[in-house]
Structure formats: structure tokens, C-alpha cells
Short mmCIF file of C-alpha atoms in Angstrom, two decimals:
data_model
loop_
_atom_site.label_atom_id
_atom_site.label_comp_id
_atom_site.label_asym_id
_atom_site.label_seq_id
_atom_site.Cartn_x
_atom_site.Cartn_y
_atom_site.Cartn_z
CA MET A 330 -37.17 -34.35 79.42
CA THR A 331 -37.30 -32.54 76.25
CA GLU A 332 -34.28 -30.44 75.37
CA HIS A 333 -34.81 -27.33 73.42
CA PHE A 334 -32.15 -26.40 70.94
CA SER A 335 -32.09 -22.93 69.53
CA ASP A 336 -31.97 -22.54 65.81
CA PRO A 337 -28.55 -21.31 64.79
CA LYS A 338 -30.15 -19.14 62.09
CA ASN A 339 -31.96 -17.20 64.76
CA SER A 340 -28.97 -16.69 67.04
CA PRO A 341 -28.18 -12.99 67.44
CA GLU A 342 -24.48 -13.61 67.70
CA ASP A 343 -24.50 -15.73 64.58
CA MET A 344 -26.54 -13.10 62.76
CA ASN A 345 -24.05 -10.40 63.70
CA TRP A 346 -21.22 -12.62 62.53
CA VAL A 347 -22.94 -13.24 59.23
CA ASP A 348 -23.61 -9.52 58.68
CA LEU A 349 -20.02 -8.59 59.40
CA ASP A 350 -18.80 -11.32 57.14
CA SER A 351 -21.08 -10.24 54.32
CA GLN A 352 -20.01 -6.63 54.67
CA ALA A 353 -16.38 -7.63 54.61
CA SER A 354 -16.93 -9.66 51.46
CA GLN A 355 -18.50 -6.77 49.54
CA PRO A 356 -16.26 -5.07 46.96
CA PRO A 357 -14.91 -1.63 47.88
CA SER A 358 -16.38 1.49 46.39
CA SER A 359 -15.27 2.81 43.04
CA SER A 360 -13.46 5.77 44.58
CA LEU A 361 -11.38 3.55 46.85
CA THR A 362 -10.67 1.21 43.96
CA GLN A 363 -9.40 4.11 41.83
CA VAL A 364 -7.15 5.30 44.64
CA ASN A 365 -5.72 1.86 45.50
CA ASN A 366 -5.45 0.57 41.94
CA PRO A 367 -3.15 2.73 39.80
CA ASP A 368 -4.14 0.87 36.62
CA ILE A 369 -7.61 2.40 36.60
CA ILE A 370 -7.73 5.89 35.00
CA ALA A 371 -10.28 8.24 36.40
CA PRO A 372 -12.66 9.75 33.84
CA PRO A 373 -11.87 13.34 32.87
CA ALA A 374 -13.69 16.05 34.72
CA PRO A 375 -16.39 17.76 32.69
CA THR A 376 -15.11 20.86 30.92
CA SER A 377 -16.94 24.02 31.77
CA ALA A 378 -18.18 26.40 29.11
CA THR A 379 -15.83 29.13 30.32
CA ARG A 380 -12.78 26.92 29.99
CA HIS A 381 -13.89 25.81 26.54
CA ARG A 382 -14.32 29.42 25.43
CA LYS A 383 -10.86 30.39 26.73
CA THR A 384 -9.30 27.48 24.88
CA LEU A 385 -11.11 28.46 21.67
CA VAL A 386 -9.93 32.06 22.01
CA VAL A 387 -6.31 30.99 22.41
CA VAL A 388 -6.45 28.57 19.49
CA GLU A 389 -8.14 30.97 17.07
CA THR A 390 -5.91 33.87 18.11
CA ALA A 391 -2.77 31.84 17.49
CA PHE A 392 -4.11 30.46 14.19
CA LEU A 393 -5.11 33.85 12.77
CA ALA A 394 -1.90 35.47 14.00
CA SER A 395 0.14 32.83 12.17
CA THR A 396 -2.09 33.33 9.10
CA ALA A 397 -1.36 37.05 9.05
CA SER A 398 2.37 36.38 9.42
CA LEU A 399 2.30 33.78 6.65
CA ILE A 400 0.55 36.15 4.23
CA TRP A 401 3.16 38.84 4.90
CA LEU A 402 5.99 36.29 4.52
CA ILE A 403 4.70 34.94 1.20
CA ASN A 404 4.12 38.42 -0.19
CA TYR A 405 7.67 39.46 0.74
CA TYR A 406 9.46 36.54 -0.91
CA PHE A 407 6.95 35.82 -3.69
CA PRO A 408 5.23 39.12 -4.51
CA ILE A 409 2.25 38.71 -6.80
CA GLY A 410 1.23 42.33 -7.03
CA PRO A 411 -1.22 44.03 -4.68
CA LEU A 412 -3.39 40.92 -4.22
CA LEU A 413 -2.02 39.65 -0.92
CA ARG A 414 -1.71 43.18 0.48
CA LEU A 415 -5.49 43.27 0.67
CA PHE A 416 -5.42 40.50 3.29
CA PHE A 417 -2.75 41.99 5.57
CA PRO A 418 -5.13 43.51 8.19
CA LEU A 419 -8.03 41.06 7.80
CA PRO A 420 -6.90 38.24 10.18
CA ILE A 421 -6.42 40.75 13.01
CA ALA A 422 -9.78 42.36 12.27
CA LEU A 423 -11.44 38.93 12.29
CA VAL A 424 -9.98 38.19 15.74
CA TYR A 425 -11.46 41.47 17.00
CA LEU A 426 -14.85 40.68 15.51
CA ARG A 427 -14.94 37.25 17.14
CA TRP A 428 -13.25 37.74 20.51
CA GLY A 429 -12.77 41.44 21.25
CA SER A 430 -9.94 43.88 21.77
CA ARG A 431 -7.68 41.84 24.08
CA ALA A 432 -7.52 38.92 21.66
CA ALA A 433 -6.89 41.29 18.74
CA TRP A 434 -3.96 42.98 20.49
CA MET A 435 -2.57 39.60 21.49
CA SER A 436 -2.86 38.43 17.88
CA THR A 437 -0.99 41.53 16.71
CA LEU A 438 1.74 40.92 19.28
CA VAL A 439 2.06 37.25 18.34
CA SER A 440 2.28 38.13 14.64
CA SER A 441 4.98 40.69 15.39
CA LEU A 442 7.01 38.23 17.46
CA LEU A 443 6.66 35.49 14.85
CA LEU A 444 7.78 37.77 12.02
CA SER A 445 10.61 39.04 14.19
CA ILE A 446 11.89 35.47 14.50
CA LEU A 447 11.38 34.58 10.83
CA MET A 448 12.36 37.84 9.10
CA GLY A 449 13.93 40.09 11.68
CA PRO A 450 12.59 42.91 13.87
CA THR A 451 12.67 45.54 11.12
CA ARG A 452 10.22 43.79 8.82
CA SER A 453 8.16 42.82 11.84
CA ILE A 454 7.77 46.48 12.82
CA ILE A 455 6.95 47.41 9.23
CA TYR A 456 4.08 44.93 9.29
CA THR A 457 2.78 46.01 12.68
CA ILE A 458 2.84 49.67 11.64
CA PRO A 459 0.51 50.18 9.89
CA TYR A 460 -1.16 46.88 8.95
CA GLY A 461 -1.48 45.42 12.43
CA LEU A 462 -2.87 48.71 13.76
CA ILE A 463 -5.24 48.98 10.80
CA GLY A 464 -6.51 45.48 11.55
CA VAL A 465 -7.30 46.42 15.16
CA GLN A 466 -8.90 49.68 14.04
CA LEU A 467 -11.08 48.00 11.45
CA GLY A 468 -12.16 45.28 13.88
CA TRP A 469 -13.05 47.89 16.50
CA MET A 470 -15.16 49.94 14.09
CA TRP A 471 -16.76 46.97 12.33
CA ARG A 472 -17.81 45.41 15.61
CA ARG A 473 -19.56 48.67 16.55
CA GLN A 474 -21.19 48.90 13.10
CA VAL A 475 -19.50 52.20 12.26
CA SER A 476 -20.10 53.59 8.80
CA TRP A 477 -17.67 52.89 5.99
CA TYR A 478 -16.92 56.59 5.67
CA TRP A 479 -15.42 56.75 9.16
CA SER A 480 -13.57 53.44 9.01
CA VAL A 481 -12.03 54.27 5.63
CA THR A 482 -11.07 57.77 6.82
CA LEU A 483 -9.37 56.58 10.01
CA GLY A 484 -7.70 53.73 8.14
CA THR A 485 -6.41 56.20 5.56
CA ILE A 486 -4.84 58.30 8.30
CA LEU A 487 -3.15 55.26 9.82
CA GLY A 488 -1.95 54.07 6.42
CA THR A 489 -0.47 57.46 5.52
CA LEU A 490 1.26 57.81 8.88
CA GLY A 491 2.52 54.26 8.50
CA PHE A 492 4.11 55.16 5.17
CA PHE A 493 5.97 58.10 6.71
CA PHE A 494 7.06 55.91 9.61
CA ARG A 495 8.35 53.30 7.17
CA VAL A 496 10.31 55.92 5.21
CA TRP A 497 11.78 57.32 8.44
CA LEU A 498 12.76 53.89 9.79
CA LEU A 499 14.38 52.71 6.55
CA SER A 500 16.18 56.06 6.17
CA LEU A 501 17.53 55.66 9.70
CA LEU A 502 18.75 52.12 9.04
CA LEU A 503 20.23 52.83 5.59
CA GLY A 504 21.76 56.16 6.51
CA GLU A 505 20.11 57.91 3.56
CA ASP A 506 17.10 60.17 3.32
CA LEU A 507 14.58 58.16 1.29
CA TRP A 508 12.12 61.04 1.32
CA VAL A 509 14.44 62.84 -1.12
CA TYR A 510 14.10 59.89 -3.49
CA VAL A 511 10.29 60.03 -3.17
CA ILE A 512 10.30 63.76 -3.85
CA SER A 513 12.50 63.30 -6.92
CA GLN A 514 10.05 60.76 -8.35
CA ILE A 515 7.09 63.06 -7.66
CA SER A 516 9.03 65.97 -9.20
CA GLU A 517 9.46 64.09 -12.47
CA MET A 518 5.79 63.26 -12.55
CA ALA A 519 4.89 66.89 -11.77
CA ASP A 520 7.08 68.12 -14.64
CA TRP A 521 5.36 65.71 -17.01
CA LEU A 522 1.94 66.79 -15.74
CA PHE A 523 2.72 70.50 -16.09
CA LEU A 524 4.03 69.87 -19.60
CA LYS A 525 0.83 68.07 -20.61
CA LEU A 526 -1.24 70.90 -19.17
CA GLY A 527 0.76 73.49 -21.12
CA LEU A 528 2.14 75.17 -18.00
CA LEU A 529 5.62 76.52 -18.53
CA THR A 530 6.34 77.19 -14.87
CA GLN A 531 8.51 74.94 -12.74
CA PRO A 532 6.63 73.43 -9.79
CA SER A 533 7.99 74.57 -6.45
CA LEU A 534 9.13 72.25 -3.68
CA LEU A 535 5.99 72.99 -1.66
CA VAL A 536 3.75 72.03 -4.59
CA ILE A 537 5.68 68.80 -5.09
CA GLN A 538 5.37 67.88 -1.42
CA LEU A 539 1.66 68.64 -1.41
CA LEU A 540 1.26 66.54 -4.54
CA ALA A 541 3.11 63.66 -2.85
CA LEU A 542 0.83 63.93 0.18
CA VAL A 543 -2.27 63.94 -2.04
CA MET A 544 -1.08 60.88 -3.94
CA LEU A 545 -0.33 59.00 -0.72
CA THR A 546 -3.77 59.87 0.62
CA ILE A 547 -5.52 58.73 -2.56
CA ASN A 548 -3.54 55.48 -2.53
CA SER A 549 -4.55 54.83 1.10
CA VAL A 550 -8.20 55.60 0.39
CA LEU A 551 -8.30 53.18 -2.54
CA TYR A 552 -6.52 50.52 -0.51
CA LEU A 553 -8.91 50.78 2.44
CA PHE A 554 -11.92 50.81 0.14
CA VAL A 555 -10.85 47.59 -1.59
CA VAL A 556 -10.06 46.01 1.79
CA HIS A 557 -13.64 46.78 2.84
CA LEU A 558 -14.97 45.13 -0.30
CA VAL A 559 -12.86 42.00 0.27
CA ALA A 560 -13.98 41.87 3.91
CA LEU A 561 -17.61 42.27 2.87
CA LEU A 562 -17.42 39.27 0.57
CA MET A 563 -15.24 37.08 2.77
CA LEU A 564 -16.30 37.74 6.38
CA ASP A 565 -20.01 37.43 5.62
CA ARG A 566 -19.38 33.84 4.57
CA LEU A 567 -17.52 33.22 7.82
CA GLY A 568 -20.47 34.42 9.89
CA ASN A 569 -18.81 37.66 11.04
CA SER A 570 -20.45 40.34 8.97
CA ILE A 571 -19.24 43.91 8.76
CA PRO A 572 -21.42 47.04 8.39
CA ARG A 573 -23.33 47.29 5.14
CA PRO A 574 -21.76 49.49 2.47
CA PRO A 575 -23.28 52.80 1.42
CA HIS A 576 -26.05 52.65 -1.13
CA TRP A 577 -23.91 53.86 -4.02
CA VAL A 578 -21.40 51.09 -3.32
CA GLN A 579 -24.18 48.49 -3.31
CA VAL A 580 -25.35 49.80 -6.68
CA LEU A 581 -21.77 49.85 -7.99
CA ILE A 582 -21.00 46.23 -7.13
CA GLU A 583 -24.63 45.04 -7.49
CA TYR A 584 -24.59 43.82 -3.90
CA GLU A 585 -27.65 42.00 -2.62
CA GLU A 586 -28.46 41.28 1.03
#
């Protein structure tokens, strides 16, 4: 009698046993390996464009705010004439041009807090009013391509009001009226001017005050005009251009597009 032996390779039970054994011998998935093995560091999640932009806004805002504070600090302890004053509002204006109003106000606030820590709240306020406000104003108008006439005019108003605020604040802290000192200086200049013009009359107090206001306005206009020229030459190279100057200014400085 012939006995028939079944091939163990073809046995269903043995096949099931082999499959289970092979499955058990396979390595676990990468996710399970990362969970069970603390030595393996998961790769960082891809950074979205929105998160990258927010990080860039924070970094640039902090950097330009510290730059504005540093310029003010250096000019206070190592004054080199009116050169550094031209750069007081430019970092804040550059923040506005690049990232908008919220970043510009945050940069102004950070600069004020930093100067308050380094130099005290008084000098911090003196920087914020008017230079911080002028920086925000210039950035707002430059981003909307407003004419130089309007930006210089509004900046002149802010600069003149800032001067009166500075005189009032320092007079309050010192306990003396500094405006009287300003008027006395203007009075001496008015006497000299009247003498050169051959006028024998004594200028009245109203004339002296009007003359002081005119001189402050002219000084603010010249300051804002030179700030515009510096911004035109500097910000264009940084890729954040401001509105083009009037034609007579382009002829005056031989500016070419």
C-alpha cells in the first residue's frame, strides 16, 4: 500500500505559521520606532510661509528699534553735529515701509522702552516725541506715495510741536521757564537784525515770539527736507523706495532714476 505524505510546504497550518512568524520578524514602522526609542529625534515640521513671515517681522522690528535707540544714544553722549539727527526717524519709517503700521508702532514702543532703561524715561519721551512720531508719519506717507510737499509739511508741524513739548517738559522738570531763555536769545538776535536794517525801534514781545516761531518752522522744514534726501539715497539701495522728489529737487541734486 502506498502511503501518501503531504508536503509540509503546502500545509495550510504551516503556511499560516510561517506568515505569522514572518510578520512578527519584520521591523516596526518608523513612527513606532520614534515613539519607543527616545534616542531618535523626529525631523522638524515644515515651517509655513506665514510663520516665517511673522518671525521675520519680529526680528526686523527688534533690530531696527535697537538701531534707532543706538543712534540716539551715541548722539547724546558723543554728539558729532547734526549728522546723526538725520537718521533719528529713518529706522521707524523703514519698519513701516516693510511691514506696516502695527510693526512701526511696536518698533517705536520698543525703542522707547529700551531708551527708558538705558537713559531714563525723560530722554526716552524726548526721542519718541517728536522723532518716533515723525518716523511713523513718514513711513505712512511714503508707503502711500504721498508727495514730498505734504510729508515735509506734516513732519514740520510734528517737529515744531515736539520742540514746544520738549521745552514744556524740561521746564516742568527743572522748575524754570525755558521759553523765557529762548525768547531772550531771539530778542538779542532781533535787536542785532533791527540795528543792521537801520530800524531804531525796539521789537515788541509779539514780534519776538513770531520771529521765534518762524525760525523754528524754518529749522523744521530744512530738517525734514534733508531727511527726505537721506532717505532717497539710502532706502532706494535697500529696496524700499520712497516717492520721487519734485522736479526742481531732481535738478538741484542732479538725481537720475
